[in-house]
PDB file of C-alpha atoms in Angstrom:
ATOM      1  CA  LEU M   1     134.065  95.087 -48.481  1.00 71.00           C
ATOM      2  CA  ARG M   2     132.690  92.040 -50.023  1.00 85.00           C
ATOM      3  CA  PHE M   3     134.157  89.525 -48.335  1.00 86.00           C
ATOM      4  CA  LEU M   4     133.816  91.484 -44.795  1.00 88.00           C
ATOM      5  CA  ALA M   5     129.673  92.421 -45.464  1.00 91.00           C
ATOM      6  CA  ARG M   6     129.102  88.405 -46.429  1.00 92.00           C
ATOM      7  CA  LYS M   7     130.919  87.487 -43.587  1.00 92.00           C
ATOM      8  CA  ASN M   8     129.096  89.485 -41.006  1.00 93.00           C
ATOM      9  CA  ALA M   9     125.417  88.368 -41.976  1.00 93.00           C
ATOM     10  CA  LEU M  10     126.310  84.625 -41.815  1.00 93.00           C
ATOM     11  CA  ALA M  11     127.705  86.039 -38.108  1.00 94.00           C
ATOM     12  CA  LEU M  12     124.391  87.726 -37.786  1.00 95.00           C
ATOM     13  CA  GLN M  13     122.643  84.526 -39.685  1.00 95.00           C
ATOM     14  CA  ALA M  14     124.068  82.795 -36.668  1.00 96.00           C
ATOM     15  CA  LYS M  15     123.069  84.678 -33.877  1.00 96.00           C
ATOM     16  CA  GLU M  16     119.346  85.000 -35.132  1.00 96.00           C
ATOM     17  CA  ASN M  17     119.132  81.143 -35.254  1.00 96.00           C
ATOM     18  CA  ASP M  18     120.836  80.768 -31.244  1.00 96.00           C
ATOM     19  CA  GLU M  19     118.223  83.256 -30.273  1.00 97.00           C
ATOM     20  CA  ARG M  20     115.873  81.143 -31.871  1.00 97.00           C
ATOM     21  CA  ASP M  21     117.210  78.267 -30.760  1.00 97.00           C
ATOM     22  CA  ARG M  22     117.474  79.756 -26.865  1.00 97.00           C
ATOM     23  CA  LEU M  23     114.022  81.415 -27.604  1.00 97.00           C
ATOM     24  CA  ALA M  24     112.212  77.805 -28.156  1.00 97.00           C
ATOM     25  CA  LYS M  25     113.670  75.801 -25.332  1.00 97.00           C
ATOM     26  CA  THR M  26     113.187  78.920 -22.749  1.00 97.00           C
ATOM     27  CA  LEU M  27     108.953  78.617 -24.398  1.00 97.00           C
ATOM     28  CA  CYS M  28     109.640  74.545 -24.025  1.00 97.00           C
ATOM     29  CA  ALA M  29     110.624  75.048 -20.203  1.00 97.00           C
ATOM     30  CA  ALA M  30     108.298  77.673 -19.933  1.00 97.00           C
ATOM     31  CA  GLU M  31     105.284  75.957 -20.576  1.00 97.00           C
ATOM     32  CA  GLU M  32     106.049  72.536 -18.712  1.00 97.00           C
ATOM     33  CA  HIS M  33     107.200  74.501 -15.541  1.00 97.00           C
ATOM     34  CA  LYS M  34     103.419  75.765 -16.067  1.00 97.00           C
ATOM     35  CA  ARG M  35     102.474  72.252 -16.400  1.00 97.00           C
ATOM     36  CA  GLU M  36     103.943  71.211 -13.286  1.00 97.00           C
ATOM     37  CA  LEU M  37     101.916  74.176 -11.631  1.00 97.00           C
ATOM     38  CA  PHE M  38      98.485  72.988 -13.018  1.00 97.00           C
ATOM     39  CA  ALA M  39      99.320  69.641 -11.758  1.00 97.00           C
ATOM     40  CA  LYS M  40     100.851  70.985  -8.902  1.00 97.00           C
ATOM     41  CA  ARG M  41      98.170  72.662  -8.229  1.00 97.00           C
ATOM     42  CA  ASN M  42      95.248  70.347  -9.049  1.00 97.00           C
ATOM     43  CA  ALA M  43      96.565  67.983  -6.331  1.00 97.00           C
ATOM     44  CA  GLU M  44      96.457  70.862  -3.575  1.00 97.00           C
ATOM     45  CA  VAL M  45      92.938  71.317  -4.993  1.00 97.00           C
ATOM     46  CA  GLU M  46      92.142  67.942  -4.555  1.00 97.00           C
ATOM     47  CA  ALA M  47      93.370  66.911  -1.122  1.00 97.00           C
ATOM     48  CA  SER M  48      91.438  70.760   0.079  1.00 97.00           C
ATOM     49  CA  LYS M  49      88.166  69.085  -1.399  1.00 97.00           C
ATOM     50  CA  LYS M  50      88.979  65.868   0.708  1.00 97.00           C
ATOM     51  CA  ALA M  51      90.067  67.297   4.034  1.00 96.00           C
ATOM     52  CA  ASN M  52      86.634  69.683   3.558  1.00 96.00           C
ATOM     53  CA  ARG M  53      84.241  66.724   3.063  1.00 96.00           C
ATOM     54  CA  GLU M  54      86.081  64.856   5.565  1.00 96.00           C
ATOM     55  CA  LYS M  55      85.297  67.721   7.895  1.00 95.00           C
ATOM     56  CA  GLU M  56      81.792  68.080   7.027  1.00 95.00           C
ATOM     57  CA  LYS M  57      80.746  64.327   7.528  1.00 95.00           C
ATOM     58  CA  VAL M  58      82.380  64.980  11.245  1.00 93.00           C
ATOM     59  CA  SER M  59      80.793  67.893  11.607  1.00 89.00           C
ATOM     60  CA  LEU M  60      77.166  66.474  10.441  1.00 91.00           C
ATOM     61  CA  GLU M  61      77.893  63.664  13.011  1.00 91.00           C
ATOM     62  CA  SER M  62      78.534  65.820  16.060  1.00 86.00           C
ATOM     63  CA  ARG M  63      75.651  68.044  14.833  1.00 85.00           C
ATOM     64  CA  GLU M  64      73.919  65.004  15.364  1.00 88.00           C
ATOM     65  CA  GLU M  65      74.817  63.853  18.219  1.00 85.00           C
ATOM     66  CA  PHE M  66      74.663  67.227  20.241  1.00 82.00           C
ATOM     67  CA  HIS M  67      70.765  66.993  19.030  1.00 82.00           C
ATOM     68  CA  ALA M  68      70.356  63.616  20.151  1.00 85.00           C
ATOM     69  CA  ARG M  69      71.168  64.809  23.586  1.00 80.00           C
ATOM     70  CA  ALA M  70      70.046  68.481  23.979  1.00 78.00           C
ATOM     71  CA  PRO M  71      66.827  67.474  25.074  1.00 78.00           C
ATOM     72  CA  LEU M  72      68.406  65.582  27.688  1.00 78.00           C
ATOM     73  CA  ASN M  73      70.108  68.323  29.525  1.00 74.00           C
ATOM     74  CA  TYR M  74      69.381  71.948  28.403  1.00 75.00           C
ATOM     75  CA  TRP M  75      71.979  74.066  29.600  1.00 73.00           C
ATOM     76  CA  GLY M  76      75.107  71.852  29.141  1.00 75.00           C
ATOM     77  CA  ALA M  77      74.191  71.534  25.285  1.00 76.00           C
ATOM     78  CA  VAL M  78      73.830  75.663  25.555  1.00 75.00           C
ATOM     79  CA  SER M  79      77.390  75.810  27.215  1.00 74.00           C
ATOM     80  CA  GLU M  80      78.955  74.132  24.366  1.00 74.00           C
ATOM     81  CA  LEU M  81      77.644  76.129  21.786  1.00 73.00           C
ATOM     82  CA  ILE M  82      79.317  78.979  23.145  1.00 72.00           C
ATOM     83  CA  SER M  83      82.782  79.802  23.477  1.00 61.00           C
ATOM     84  CA  THR M  84      85.024  79.218  26.324  1.00 58.00           C
ATOM     85  CA  LYS M  85      88.010  81.492  25.140  1.00 58.00           C
ATOM     86  CA  PRO M  86      88.148  84.833  25.367  1.00 55.00           C
ATOM     87  CA  ALA M  87      87.218  86.827  22.433  1.00 53.00           C
ATOM     88  CA  VAL M  88      89.791  87.492  19.924  1.00 52.00           C
ATOM     89  CA  GLU M  89      91.682  91.166  20.120  1.00 51.00           C
ATOM     90  CA  LYS M  90      91.444  93.257  17.166  1.00 52.00           C
ATOM     91  CA  LYS M  91      94.604  94.620  15.052  1.00 53.00           C
ATOM     92  CA  LYS M  92      96.127  97.780  15.603  1.00 54.00           C
ATOM     93  CA  THR M  93      95.215  98.208  12.404  1.00 54.00           C
ATOM     94  CA  ASP M  94      91.562  97.949  12.659  1.00 54.00           C
ATOM     95  CA  ALA M  95      91.181  99.674  16.287  1.00 53.00           C
ATOM     96  CA  ALA M  96      92.331 102.575  14.230  1.00 53.00           C
ATOM     97  CA  ILE M  97      89.425 102.464  12.222  1.00 57.00           C
ATOM     98  CA  ALA M  98      87.123 101.418  13.530  1.00 54.00           C
ATOM     99  CA  LYS M  99      84.567 103.706  15.442  1.00 58.00           C
ATOM    100  CA  PRO M 100      84.227 103.948  19.198  1.00 58.00           C
ATOM    101  CA  ARG M 101      81.751 101.686  20.493  1.00 61.00           C
ATOM    102  CA  LYS M 102      80.599  99.997  23.330  1.00 62.00           C
ATOM    103  CA  SER M 103      83.248  97.502  23.999  1.00 62.00           C
ATOM    104  CA  THR M 104      80.845  93.945  24.193  1.00 68.00           C
ATOM    105  CA  ASP M 105      82.663  91.737  27.266  1.00 71.00           C
ATOM    106  CA  LEU M 106      80.703  88.405  27.166  1.00 74.00           C
ATOM    107  CA  SER M 107      82.682  86.881  29.843  1.00 79.00           C
ATOM    108  CA  ARG M 108      79.861  87.282  32.332  1.00 80.00           C
ATOM    109  CA  MET M 109      77.473  85.404  30.471  1.00 79.00           C
ATOM    110  CA  ARG M 110      79.623  82.369  29.650  1.00 79.00           C
ATOM    111  CA  GLN M 111      79.731  81.959  33.188  1.00 81.00           C
ATOM    112  CA  ILE M 112      76.031  82.012  34.237  1.00 81.00           C
ATOM    113  CA  ILE M 113      75.247  79.847  31.526  1.00 78.00           C
ATOM    114  CA  LEU M 114      78.306  77.624  32.681  1.00 77.00           C
ATOM    115  CA  LYS M 115      76.370  77.539  36.234  1.00 80.00           C
ATOM    116  CA  LEU M 116      73.181  77.241  34.164  1.00 77.00           C
ATOM    117  CA  LYS M 117      75.049  73.633  33.035  1.00 73.00           C
ATOM    118  CA  HIS M 118      75.966  72.528  36.077  1.00 73.00           C
ATOM    119  CA  ARG M 119      72.444  73.237  38.454  1.00 74.00           C
ATOM    120  CA  ILE M 120      69.663  73.611  36.625  1.00 63.00           C
ATOM    121  CA  PRO M 121      66.832  75.265  37.647  1.00 58.00           C
ATOM    122  CA  LYS M 122      64.157  74.255  38.707  1.00 62.00           C
ATOM    123  CA  SER M 123      60.508  75.187  36.677  1.00 58.00           C
ATOM    124  CA  HIS M 124      57.325  76.211  38.341  1.00 47.00           C
TER     125      HIS M 124
END
């Protein structure tokens, strides 16, 4: 009986040691994975920051260029500010939730501004 109890105790001790080893390996792997994720995320954030800085630089340059030539052709400058693309359609879920209201069609306004761009009105 003592022999079986001692054998069971040794088997339990071996299982505990194996479990501790597996837990330690799992925790080390998890730490490594966490470090890799943070490194990858930081690299993505830095790349995004760099891209945003470049876009902002280009945007500021184009804004300065726009303001420099806007007084030369006023309606041409105004027509650059409006979008020539049709309005984006709303999702079906948004339409179901949205309250009914008068639709806004800006195509006529775009047409008028583009005509003014090409035919500058005579001042009185």
